Short mmCIF file of C-alpha atoms in Angstrom, two decimals:
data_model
loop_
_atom_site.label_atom_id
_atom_site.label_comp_id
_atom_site.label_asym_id
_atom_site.label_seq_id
_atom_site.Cartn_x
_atom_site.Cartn_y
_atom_site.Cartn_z
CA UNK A 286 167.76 28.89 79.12
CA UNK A 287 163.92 29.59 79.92
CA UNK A 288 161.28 27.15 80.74
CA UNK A 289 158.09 28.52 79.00
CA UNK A 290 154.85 27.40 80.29
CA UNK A 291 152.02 27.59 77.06
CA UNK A 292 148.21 26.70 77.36
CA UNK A 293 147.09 24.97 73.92
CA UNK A 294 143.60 24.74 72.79
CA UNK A 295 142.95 22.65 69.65
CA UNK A 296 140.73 20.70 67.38
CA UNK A 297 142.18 17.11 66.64
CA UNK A 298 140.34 16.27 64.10
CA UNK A 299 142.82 16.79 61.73
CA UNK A 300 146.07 15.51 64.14
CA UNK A 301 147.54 12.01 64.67
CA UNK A 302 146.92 12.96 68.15
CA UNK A 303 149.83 14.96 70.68
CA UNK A 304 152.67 13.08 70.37
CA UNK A 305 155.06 13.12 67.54
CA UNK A 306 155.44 9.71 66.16
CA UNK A 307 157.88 7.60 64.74
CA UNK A 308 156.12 7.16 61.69
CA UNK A 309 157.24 10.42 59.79
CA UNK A 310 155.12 12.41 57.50
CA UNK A 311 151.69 12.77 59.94
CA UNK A 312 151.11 15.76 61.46
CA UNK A 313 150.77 15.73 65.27
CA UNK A 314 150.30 18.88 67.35
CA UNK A 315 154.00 18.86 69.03
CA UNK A 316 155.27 18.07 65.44
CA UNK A 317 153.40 21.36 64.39
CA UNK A 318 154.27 23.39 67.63
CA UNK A 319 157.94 22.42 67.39
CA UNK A 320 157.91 23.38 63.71
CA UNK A 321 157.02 26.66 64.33
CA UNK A 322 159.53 27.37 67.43
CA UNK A 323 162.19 26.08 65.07
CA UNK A 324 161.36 28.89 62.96
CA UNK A 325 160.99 31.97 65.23
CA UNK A 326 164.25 30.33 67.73
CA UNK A 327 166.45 28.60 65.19
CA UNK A 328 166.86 26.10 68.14
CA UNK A 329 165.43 22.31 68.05
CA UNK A 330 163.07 22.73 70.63
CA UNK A 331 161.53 19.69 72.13
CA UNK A 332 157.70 20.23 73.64
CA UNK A 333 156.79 18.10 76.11
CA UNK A 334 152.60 18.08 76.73
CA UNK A 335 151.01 17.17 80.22
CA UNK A 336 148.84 14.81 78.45
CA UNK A 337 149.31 12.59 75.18
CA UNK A 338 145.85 12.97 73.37
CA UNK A 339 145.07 10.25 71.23
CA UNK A 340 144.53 11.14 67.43
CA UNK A 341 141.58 12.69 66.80
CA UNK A 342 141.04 13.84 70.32
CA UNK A 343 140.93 17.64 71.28
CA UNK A 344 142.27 20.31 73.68
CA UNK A 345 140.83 23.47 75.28
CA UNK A 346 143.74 23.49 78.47
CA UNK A 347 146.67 21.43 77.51
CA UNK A 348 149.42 22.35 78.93
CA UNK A 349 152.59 22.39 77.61
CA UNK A 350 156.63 23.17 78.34
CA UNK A 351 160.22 23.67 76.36
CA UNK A 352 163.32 25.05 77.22
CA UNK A 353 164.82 27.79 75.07
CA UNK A 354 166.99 30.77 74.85
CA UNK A 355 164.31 32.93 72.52
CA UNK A 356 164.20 36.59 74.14
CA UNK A 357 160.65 37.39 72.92
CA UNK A 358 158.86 39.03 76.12
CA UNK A 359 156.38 36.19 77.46
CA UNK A 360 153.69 38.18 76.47
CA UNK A 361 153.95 38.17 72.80
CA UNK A 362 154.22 34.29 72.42
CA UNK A 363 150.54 33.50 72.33
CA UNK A 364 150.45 36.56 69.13
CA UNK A 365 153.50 35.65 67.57
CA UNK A 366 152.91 31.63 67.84
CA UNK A 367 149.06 31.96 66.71
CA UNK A 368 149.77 34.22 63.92
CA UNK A 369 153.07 33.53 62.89
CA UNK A 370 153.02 29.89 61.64
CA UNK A 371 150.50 27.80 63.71
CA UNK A 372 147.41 26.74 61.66
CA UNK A 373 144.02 27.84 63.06
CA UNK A 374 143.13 24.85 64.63
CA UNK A 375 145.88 25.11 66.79
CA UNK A 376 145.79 28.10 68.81
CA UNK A 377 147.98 29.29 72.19
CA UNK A 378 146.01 30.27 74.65
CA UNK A 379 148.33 31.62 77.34
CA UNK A 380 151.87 31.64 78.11
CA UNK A 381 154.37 32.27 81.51
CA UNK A 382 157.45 31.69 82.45
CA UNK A 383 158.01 29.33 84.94
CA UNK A 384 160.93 27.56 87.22
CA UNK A 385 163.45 25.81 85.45
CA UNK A 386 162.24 22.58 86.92
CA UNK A 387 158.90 22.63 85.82
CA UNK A 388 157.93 19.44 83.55
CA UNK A 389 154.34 19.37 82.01
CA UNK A 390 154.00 15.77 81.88
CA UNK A 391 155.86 14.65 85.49
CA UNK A 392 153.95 18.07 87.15
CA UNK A 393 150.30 17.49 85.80
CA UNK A 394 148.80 17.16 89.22
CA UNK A 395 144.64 16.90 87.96
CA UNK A 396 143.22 16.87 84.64
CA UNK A 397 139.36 17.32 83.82
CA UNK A 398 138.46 15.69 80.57
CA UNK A 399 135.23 16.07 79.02
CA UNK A 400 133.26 13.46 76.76
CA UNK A 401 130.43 14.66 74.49
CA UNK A 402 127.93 12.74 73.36
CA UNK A 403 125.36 13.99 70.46
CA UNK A 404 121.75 11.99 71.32
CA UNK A 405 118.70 12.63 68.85
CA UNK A 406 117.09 10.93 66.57
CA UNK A 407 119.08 13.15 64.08
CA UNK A 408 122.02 14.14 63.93
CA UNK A 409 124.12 17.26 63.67
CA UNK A 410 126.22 18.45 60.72
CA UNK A 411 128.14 21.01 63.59
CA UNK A 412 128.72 17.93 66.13
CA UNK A 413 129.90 15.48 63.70
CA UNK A 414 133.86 16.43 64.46
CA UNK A 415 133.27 17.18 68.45
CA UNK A 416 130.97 14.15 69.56
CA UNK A 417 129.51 10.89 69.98
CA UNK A 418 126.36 10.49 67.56
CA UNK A 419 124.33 8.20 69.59
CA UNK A 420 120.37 7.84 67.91
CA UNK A 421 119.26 6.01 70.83
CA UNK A 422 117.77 7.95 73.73
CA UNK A 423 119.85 7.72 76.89
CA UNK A 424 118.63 7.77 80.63
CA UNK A 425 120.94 10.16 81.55
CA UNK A 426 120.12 9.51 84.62
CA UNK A 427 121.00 6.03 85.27
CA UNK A 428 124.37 7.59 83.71
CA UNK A 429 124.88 10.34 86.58
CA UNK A 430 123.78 7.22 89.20
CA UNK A 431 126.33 5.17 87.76
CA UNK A 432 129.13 7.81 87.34
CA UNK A 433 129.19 8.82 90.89
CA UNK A 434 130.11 4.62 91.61
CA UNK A 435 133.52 5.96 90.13
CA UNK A 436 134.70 8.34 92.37
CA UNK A 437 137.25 7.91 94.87
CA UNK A 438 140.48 5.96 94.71
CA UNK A 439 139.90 2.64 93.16
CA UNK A 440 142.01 0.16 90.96
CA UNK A 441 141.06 1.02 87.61
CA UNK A 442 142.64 -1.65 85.88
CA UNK A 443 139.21 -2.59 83.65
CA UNK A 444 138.76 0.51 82.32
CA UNK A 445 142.39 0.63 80.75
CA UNK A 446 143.00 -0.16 77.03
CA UNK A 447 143.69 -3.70 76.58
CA UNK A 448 147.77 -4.08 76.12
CA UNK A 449 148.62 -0.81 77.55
CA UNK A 450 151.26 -0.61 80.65
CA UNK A 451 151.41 1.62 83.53
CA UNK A 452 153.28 0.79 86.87
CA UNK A 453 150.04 1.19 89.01
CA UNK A 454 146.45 1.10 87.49
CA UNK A 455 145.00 3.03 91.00
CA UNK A 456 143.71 6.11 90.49
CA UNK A 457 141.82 8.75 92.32
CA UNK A 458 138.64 10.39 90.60
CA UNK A 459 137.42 13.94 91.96
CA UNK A 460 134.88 14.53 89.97
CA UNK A 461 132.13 13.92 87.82
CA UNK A 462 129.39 15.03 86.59
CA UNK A 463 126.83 13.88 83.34
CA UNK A 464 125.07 16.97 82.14
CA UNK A 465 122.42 17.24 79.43
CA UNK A 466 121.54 20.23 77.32
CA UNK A 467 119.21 19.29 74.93
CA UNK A 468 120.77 16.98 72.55
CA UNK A 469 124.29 17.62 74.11
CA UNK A 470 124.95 14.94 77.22
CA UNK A 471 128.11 15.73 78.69
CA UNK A 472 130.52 13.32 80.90
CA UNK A 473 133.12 15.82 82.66
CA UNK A 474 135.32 13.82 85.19
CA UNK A 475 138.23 15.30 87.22
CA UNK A 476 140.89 12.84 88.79
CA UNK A 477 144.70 12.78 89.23
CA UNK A 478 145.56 10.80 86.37
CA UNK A 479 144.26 9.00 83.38
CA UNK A 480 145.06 5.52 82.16
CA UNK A 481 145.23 4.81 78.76
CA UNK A 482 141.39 5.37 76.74
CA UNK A 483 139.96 5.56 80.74
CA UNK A 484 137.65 8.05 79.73
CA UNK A 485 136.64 6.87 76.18
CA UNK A 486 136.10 3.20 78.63
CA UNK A 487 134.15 4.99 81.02
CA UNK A 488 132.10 6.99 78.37
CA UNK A 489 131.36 3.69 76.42
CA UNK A 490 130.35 1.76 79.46
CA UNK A 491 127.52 4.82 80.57
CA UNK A 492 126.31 4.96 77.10
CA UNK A 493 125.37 0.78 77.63
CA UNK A 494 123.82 2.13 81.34
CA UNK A 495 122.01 4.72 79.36
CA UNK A 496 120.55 2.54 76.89
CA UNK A 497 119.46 0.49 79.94
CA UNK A 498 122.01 -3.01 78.40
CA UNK A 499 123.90 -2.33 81.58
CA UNK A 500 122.65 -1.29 85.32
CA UNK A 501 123.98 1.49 87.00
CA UNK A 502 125.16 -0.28 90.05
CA UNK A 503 127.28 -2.70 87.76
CA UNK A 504 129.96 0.51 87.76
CA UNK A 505 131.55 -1.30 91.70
CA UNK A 506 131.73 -4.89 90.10
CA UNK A 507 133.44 -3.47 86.80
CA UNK A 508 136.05 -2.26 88.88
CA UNK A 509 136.12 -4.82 91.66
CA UNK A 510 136.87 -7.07 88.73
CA UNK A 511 139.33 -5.69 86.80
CA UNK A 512 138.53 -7.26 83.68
CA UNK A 513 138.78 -4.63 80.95
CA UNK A 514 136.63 -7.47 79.31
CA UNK A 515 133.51 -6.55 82.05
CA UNK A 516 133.40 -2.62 80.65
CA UNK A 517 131.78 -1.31 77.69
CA UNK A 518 133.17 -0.30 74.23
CA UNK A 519 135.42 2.57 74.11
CA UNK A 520 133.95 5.53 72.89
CA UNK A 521 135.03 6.63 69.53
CA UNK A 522 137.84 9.92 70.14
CA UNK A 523 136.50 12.94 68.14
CA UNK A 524 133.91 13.39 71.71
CA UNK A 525 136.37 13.46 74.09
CA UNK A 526 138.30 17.08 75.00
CA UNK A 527 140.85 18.08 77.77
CA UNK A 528 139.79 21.06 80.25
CA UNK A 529 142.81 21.36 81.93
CA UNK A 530 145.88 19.70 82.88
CA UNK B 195 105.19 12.05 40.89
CA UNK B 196 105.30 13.27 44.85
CA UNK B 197 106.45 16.59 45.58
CA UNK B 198 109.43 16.33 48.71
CA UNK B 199 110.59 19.37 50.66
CA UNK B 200 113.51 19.23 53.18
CA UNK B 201 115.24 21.39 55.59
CA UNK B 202 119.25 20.62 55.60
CA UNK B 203 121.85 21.33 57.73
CA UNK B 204 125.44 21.93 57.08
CA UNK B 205 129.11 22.43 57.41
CA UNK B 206 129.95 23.81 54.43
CA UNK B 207 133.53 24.53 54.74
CA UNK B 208 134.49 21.14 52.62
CA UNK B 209 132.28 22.72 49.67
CA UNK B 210 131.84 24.82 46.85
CA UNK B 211 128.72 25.77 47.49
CA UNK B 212 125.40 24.61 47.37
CA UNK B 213 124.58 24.63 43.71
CA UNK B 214 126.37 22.16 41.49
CA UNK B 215 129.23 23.68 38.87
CA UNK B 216 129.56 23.76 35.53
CA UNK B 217 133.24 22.83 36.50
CA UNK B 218 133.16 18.66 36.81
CA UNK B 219 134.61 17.59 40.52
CA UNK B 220 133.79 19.88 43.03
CA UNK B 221 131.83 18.86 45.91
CA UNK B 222 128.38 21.39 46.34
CA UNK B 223 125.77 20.18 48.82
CA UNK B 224 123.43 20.09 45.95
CA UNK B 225 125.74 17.35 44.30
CA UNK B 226 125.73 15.25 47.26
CA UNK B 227 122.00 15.15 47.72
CA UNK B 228 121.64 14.20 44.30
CA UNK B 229 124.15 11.81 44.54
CA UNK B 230 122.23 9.73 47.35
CA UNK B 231 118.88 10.34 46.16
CA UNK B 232 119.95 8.77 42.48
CA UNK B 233 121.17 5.58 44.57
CA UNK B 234 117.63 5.53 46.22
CA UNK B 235 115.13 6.21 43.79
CA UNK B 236 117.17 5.33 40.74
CA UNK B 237 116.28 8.50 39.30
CA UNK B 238 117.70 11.11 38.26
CA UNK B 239 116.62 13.95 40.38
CA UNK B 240 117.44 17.59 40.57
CA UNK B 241 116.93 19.09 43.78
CA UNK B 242 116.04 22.85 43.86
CA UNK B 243 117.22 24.98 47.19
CA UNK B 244 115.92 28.43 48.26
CA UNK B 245 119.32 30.10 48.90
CA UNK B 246 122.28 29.29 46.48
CA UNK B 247 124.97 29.49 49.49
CA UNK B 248 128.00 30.44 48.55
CA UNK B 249 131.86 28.18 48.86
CA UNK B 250 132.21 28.10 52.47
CA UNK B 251 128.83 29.58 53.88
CA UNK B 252 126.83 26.62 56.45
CA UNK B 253 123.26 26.27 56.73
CA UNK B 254 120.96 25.55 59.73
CA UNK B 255 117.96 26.08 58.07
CA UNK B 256 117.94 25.52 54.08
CA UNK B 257 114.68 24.41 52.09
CA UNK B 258 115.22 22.06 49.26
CA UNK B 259 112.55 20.56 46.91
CA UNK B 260 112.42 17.74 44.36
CA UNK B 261 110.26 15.77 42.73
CA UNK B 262 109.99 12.08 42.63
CA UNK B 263 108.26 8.34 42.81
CA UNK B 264 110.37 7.32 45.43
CA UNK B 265 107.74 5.09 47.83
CA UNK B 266 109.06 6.17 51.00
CA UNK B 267 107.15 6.93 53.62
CA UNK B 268 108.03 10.63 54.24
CA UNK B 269 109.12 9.96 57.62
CA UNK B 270 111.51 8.00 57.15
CA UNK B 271 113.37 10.04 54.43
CA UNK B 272 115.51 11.88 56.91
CA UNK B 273 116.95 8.50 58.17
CA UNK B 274 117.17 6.30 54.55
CA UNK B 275 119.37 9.79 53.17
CA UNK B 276 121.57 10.76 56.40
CA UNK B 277 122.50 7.09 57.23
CA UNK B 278 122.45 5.68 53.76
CA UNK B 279 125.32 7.77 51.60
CA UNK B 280 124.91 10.91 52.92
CA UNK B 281 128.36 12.51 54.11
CA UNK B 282 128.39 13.60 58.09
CA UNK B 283 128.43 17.40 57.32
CA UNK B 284 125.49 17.36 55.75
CA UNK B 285 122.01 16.66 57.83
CA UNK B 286 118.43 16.19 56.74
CA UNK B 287 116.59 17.56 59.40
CA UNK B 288 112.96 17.32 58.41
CA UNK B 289 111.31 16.06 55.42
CA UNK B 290 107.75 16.72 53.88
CA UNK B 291 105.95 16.04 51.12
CA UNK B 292 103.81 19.35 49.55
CA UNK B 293 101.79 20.20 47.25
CA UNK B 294 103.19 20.05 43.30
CA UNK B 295 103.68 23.47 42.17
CA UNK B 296 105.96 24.24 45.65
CA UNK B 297 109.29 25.01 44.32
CA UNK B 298 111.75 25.67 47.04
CA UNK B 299 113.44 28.71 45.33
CA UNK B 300 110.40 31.04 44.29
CA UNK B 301 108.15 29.98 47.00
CA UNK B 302 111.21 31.40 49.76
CA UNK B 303 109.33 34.42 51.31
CA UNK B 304 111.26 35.33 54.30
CA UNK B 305 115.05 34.37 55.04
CA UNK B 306 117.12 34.57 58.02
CA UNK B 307 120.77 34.65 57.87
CA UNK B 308 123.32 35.22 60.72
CA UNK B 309 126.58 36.28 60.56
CA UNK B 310 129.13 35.75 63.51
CA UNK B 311 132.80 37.46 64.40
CA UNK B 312 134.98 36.18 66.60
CA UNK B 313 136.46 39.21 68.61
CA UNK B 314 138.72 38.30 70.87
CA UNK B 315 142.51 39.15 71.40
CA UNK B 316 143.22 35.49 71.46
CA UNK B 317 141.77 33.06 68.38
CA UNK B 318 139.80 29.86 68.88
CA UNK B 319 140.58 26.37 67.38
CA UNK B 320 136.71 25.46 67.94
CA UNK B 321 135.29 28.86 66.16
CA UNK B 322 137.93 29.41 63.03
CA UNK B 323 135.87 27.24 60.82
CA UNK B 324 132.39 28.81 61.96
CA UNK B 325 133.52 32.75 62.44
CA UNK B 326 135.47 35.38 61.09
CA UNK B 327 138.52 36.16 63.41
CA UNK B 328 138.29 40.11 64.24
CA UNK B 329 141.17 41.15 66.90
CA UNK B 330 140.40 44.41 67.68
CA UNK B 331 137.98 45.04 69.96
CA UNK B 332 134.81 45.90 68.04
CA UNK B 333 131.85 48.42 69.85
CA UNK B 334 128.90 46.25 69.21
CA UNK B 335 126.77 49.33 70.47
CA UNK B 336 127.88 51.17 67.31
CA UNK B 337 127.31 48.14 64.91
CA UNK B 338 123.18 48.04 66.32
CA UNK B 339 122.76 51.31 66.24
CA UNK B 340 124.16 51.10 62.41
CA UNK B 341 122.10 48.35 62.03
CA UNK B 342 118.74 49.61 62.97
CA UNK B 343 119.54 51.70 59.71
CA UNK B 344 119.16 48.99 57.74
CA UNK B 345 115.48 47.98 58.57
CA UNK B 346 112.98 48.75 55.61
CA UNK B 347 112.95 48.74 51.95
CA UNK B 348 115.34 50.12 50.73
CA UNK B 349 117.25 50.19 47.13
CA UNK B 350 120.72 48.02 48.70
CA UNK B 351 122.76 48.39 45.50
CA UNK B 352 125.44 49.22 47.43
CA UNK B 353 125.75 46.19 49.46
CA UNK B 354 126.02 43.93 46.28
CA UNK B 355 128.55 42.65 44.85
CA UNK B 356 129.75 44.22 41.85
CA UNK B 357 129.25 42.10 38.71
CA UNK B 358 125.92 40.38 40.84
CA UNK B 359 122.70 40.60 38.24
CA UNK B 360 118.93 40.77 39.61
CA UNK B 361 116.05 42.59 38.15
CA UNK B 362 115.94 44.65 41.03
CA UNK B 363 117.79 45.87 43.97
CA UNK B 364 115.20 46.73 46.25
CA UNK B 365 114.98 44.38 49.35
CA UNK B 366 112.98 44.56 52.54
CA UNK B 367 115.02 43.80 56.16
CA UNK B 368 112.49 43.23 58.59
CA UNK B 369 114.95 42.43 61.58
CA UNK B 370 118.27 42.84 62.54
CA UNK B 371 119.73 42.13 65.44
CA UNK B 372 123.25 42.88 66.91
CA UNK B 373 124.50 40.82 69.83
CA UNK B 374 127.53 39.93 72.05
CA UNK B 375 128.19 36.56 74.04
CA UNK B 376 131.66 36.50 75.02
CA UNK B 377 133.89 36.94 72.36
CA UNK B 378 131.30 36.36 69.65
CA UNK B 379 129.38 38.61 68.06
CA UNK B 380 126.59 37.85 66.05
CA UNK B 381 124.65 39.38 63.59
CA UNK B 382 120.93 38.47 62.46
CA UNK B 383 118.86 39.76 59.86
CA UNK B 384 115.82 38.81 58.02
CA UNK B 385 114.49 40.12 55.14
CA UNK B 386 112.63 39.23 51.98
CA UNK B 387 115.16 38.50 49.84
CA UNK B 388 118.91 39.03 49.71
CA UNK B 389 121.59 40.18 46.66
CA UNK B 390 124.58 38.60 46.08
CA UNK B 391 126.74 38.67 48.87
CA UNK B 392 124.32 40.97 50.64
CA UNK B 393 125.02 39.78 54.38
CA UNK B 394 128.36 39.71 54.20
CA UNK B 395 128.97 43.03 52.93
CA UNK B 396 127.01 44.53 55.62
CA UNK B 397 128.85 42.47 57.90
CA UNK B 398 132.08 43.86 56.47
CA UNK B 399 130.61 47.34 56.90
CA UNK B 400 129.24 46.79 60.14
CA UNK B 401 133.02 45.89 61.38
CA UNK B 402 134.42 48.90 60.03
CA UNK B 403 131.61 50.60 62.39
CA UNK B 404 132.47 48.97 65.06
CA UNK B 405 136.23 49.56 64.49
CA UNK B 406 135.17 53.37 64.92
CA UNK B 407 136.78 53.60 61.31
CA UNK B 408 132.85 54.60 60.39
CA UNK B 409 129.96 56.27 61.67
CA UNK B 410 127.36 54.31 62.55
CA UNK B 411 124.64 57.08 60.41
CA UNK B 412 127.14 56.28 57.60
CA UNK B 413 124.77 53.68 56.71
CA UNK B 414 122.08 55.91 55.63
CA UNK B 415 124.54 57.97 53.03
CA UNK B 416 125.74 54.47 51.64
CA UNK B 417 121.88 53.17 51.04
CA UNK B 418 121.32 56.38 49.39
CA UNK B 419 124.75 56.23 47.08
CA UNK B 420 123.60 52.74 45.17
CA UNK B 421 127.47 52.59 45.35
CA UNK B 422 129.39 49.34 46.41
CA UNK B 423 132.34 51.45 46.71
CA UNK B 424 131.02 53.45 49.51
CA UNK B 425 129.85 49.93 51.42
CA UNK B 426 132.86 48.22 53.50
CA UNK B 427 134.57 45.01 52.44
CA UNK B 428 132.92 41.44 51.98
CA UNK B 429 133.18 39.63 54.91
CA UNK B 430 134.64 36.22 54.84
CA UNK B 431 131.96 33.53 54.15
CA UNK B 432 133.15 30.91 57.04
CA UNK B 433 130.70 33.84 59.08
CA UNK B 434 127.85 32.75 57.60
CA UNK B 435 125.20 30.32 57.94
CA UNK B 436 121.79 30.27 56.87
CA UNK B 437 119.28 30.09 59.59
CA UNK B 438 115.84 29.64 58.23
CA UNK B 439 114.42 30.08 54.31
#
């Protein structure tokens, strides 16, 4: 058996997010992906993703693995995948073949994920499926004062989804950086793992610091408190896109 | 009655069009705006656009006029209709009110349309609803030097689609501009006036250019032919949007 190694970029919109669910009948991206190995392997392949994007949520690095006995040269996945069953907004990127061992998920070291928020007065009929329409006008930089309060390793536990479990909430942030380009303000963050809605949490609670409801400085006694309660909102998921994992 | 002129924006891969159909239920930009604006005023309005985009084709930049006794101050027409029934791929961007005889159609001087390939070996998930997916490599020099051909007045018969109707075929490009960012490749041109499906059979032409299947000084021949035959194929119309009119 080979362990193939594929980079996936896609847009969500349309997906009940990464995962395959129990429910049957809504189309996730495994669910698509393993449909289409089915086809070209005759095998019931099982994809496993190095992160578990929510519906809605989109992809321009996620990686993915499966194991399978397919004989196609590595090469000619990305062609055969992208134009031999995959719908266009789900496209392969890249693939390799990699040690048996290898495990998306359990080897994700860093991720970068990237919010995007859409702030003018009007909005935009291109955004509408890839960001945040916020009307208000943000001080982004209140936003890029209070982002850099997250980085380092710091118990996270108030910017996790209420109800969702994890063995340890601590997690180390790299990066991050809140970028405008005219009407586009971007949140890119880099860390070693993710808990569940942590960025849509983070990118709800700048949006309140932009607005000015919230102080930048309030980022330290978020976390010291870890009171999911003490964040902002979460931000809605069509904004939010994985780099790489 | 006040004279109102807007500038919309749009997605328009969800519709059939801008104009409305003899054929009941299918969703045209110009049915939506008529839709909302009927809720508002209570009238029955018709709203008149300077390019009749075709199923598919977006707009940045499209003029729209109609006349009403809607109260509204005009500034606060962009806001009432794109937060008050208006669907999310479709924008007003600026509103006006002008003099009476303005009609948005046969006042439209100059229009500017763009039309953009993705060329890439690879596909994108972001670009397939925006672009039309070339593979092979394309020589954008080729495609501006053919270009550059086009500028002037010329007869175009041959870039019309057969069946189209107009009094005459004689347009006037008055720029056209080739260019390359990455794997897209764009193609601008303004001119007076356009025939049916004008810009995307020179798009379609222009490909087979840059294919090397074509000269580019083949361009010259086909003008002078008045034959579609001799033109290359009609480019999809997910490659267009219209920029300004």
């Amino acid at each position: 058996m080979r362990n193939l190694k594929l980079i996936l970029e896609y847009d969500g919109t349309n997906y009940h997010g990464f995962q395959s669910q129990a429910t049957v009948g809504l189309p996730t991206i495994q669910g698509e992906l393993e449909r289409v190995l089915q086809r070209w392997t005759g095998e019931a392949i099982t994809v496993i993703g190095a992160s578990r994007t929510d519906a809605g949520v989109h992809a321009r690095g996620q990686v993915v693995n499966f194991h399978t006995s397919w004989p196609i040269p590595v090469d000619k996945v990305p062609l055969a995948l992208n134009s031999g069953g995959l719908p266009p907004d789900i496209v392969i990127k890249q693939a390799e073949e990699v040690e048996p061992a290898f495990h998306a998920q359990f080897w994700a070291k860093n991720k970068t994920y990237r919010y995007t928020i859409y702030n003018s007065r009007i909005p935009s009929a291109f955004w509408h499926r890839y960001s945040w329409y916020v009307p208000v006008l943000l001080d982004s930089q209140a936003m890029a004062e209070a982002a850099r309060l997250l980085l380092g390793t710091h118990d996270f536990a108030a910017f996790r989804a209420a109800g969702a479990t994890s063995k340890t909430t601590i997690r180390t942030i790299n990066q991050v950086a809140v970028a405008q380009d005219g009407p586009l303000l971007t949140i890119t963050i880099n860390g070693n793992g993710f808990l569940y809605n942590m960025v849509r949490i983070i990118a709800g609670t700048l949006v309140e610091i932009g607005k000015g409801k919230l102080d930048p400085e309030v980022i330290t006694q978020i976390i010291a408190s870890r009171d999911r309660n003490q964040a902002g909102p979460t931000a809605p998921p069509q904004g939010l896109c994985l780099l790489e994992s």
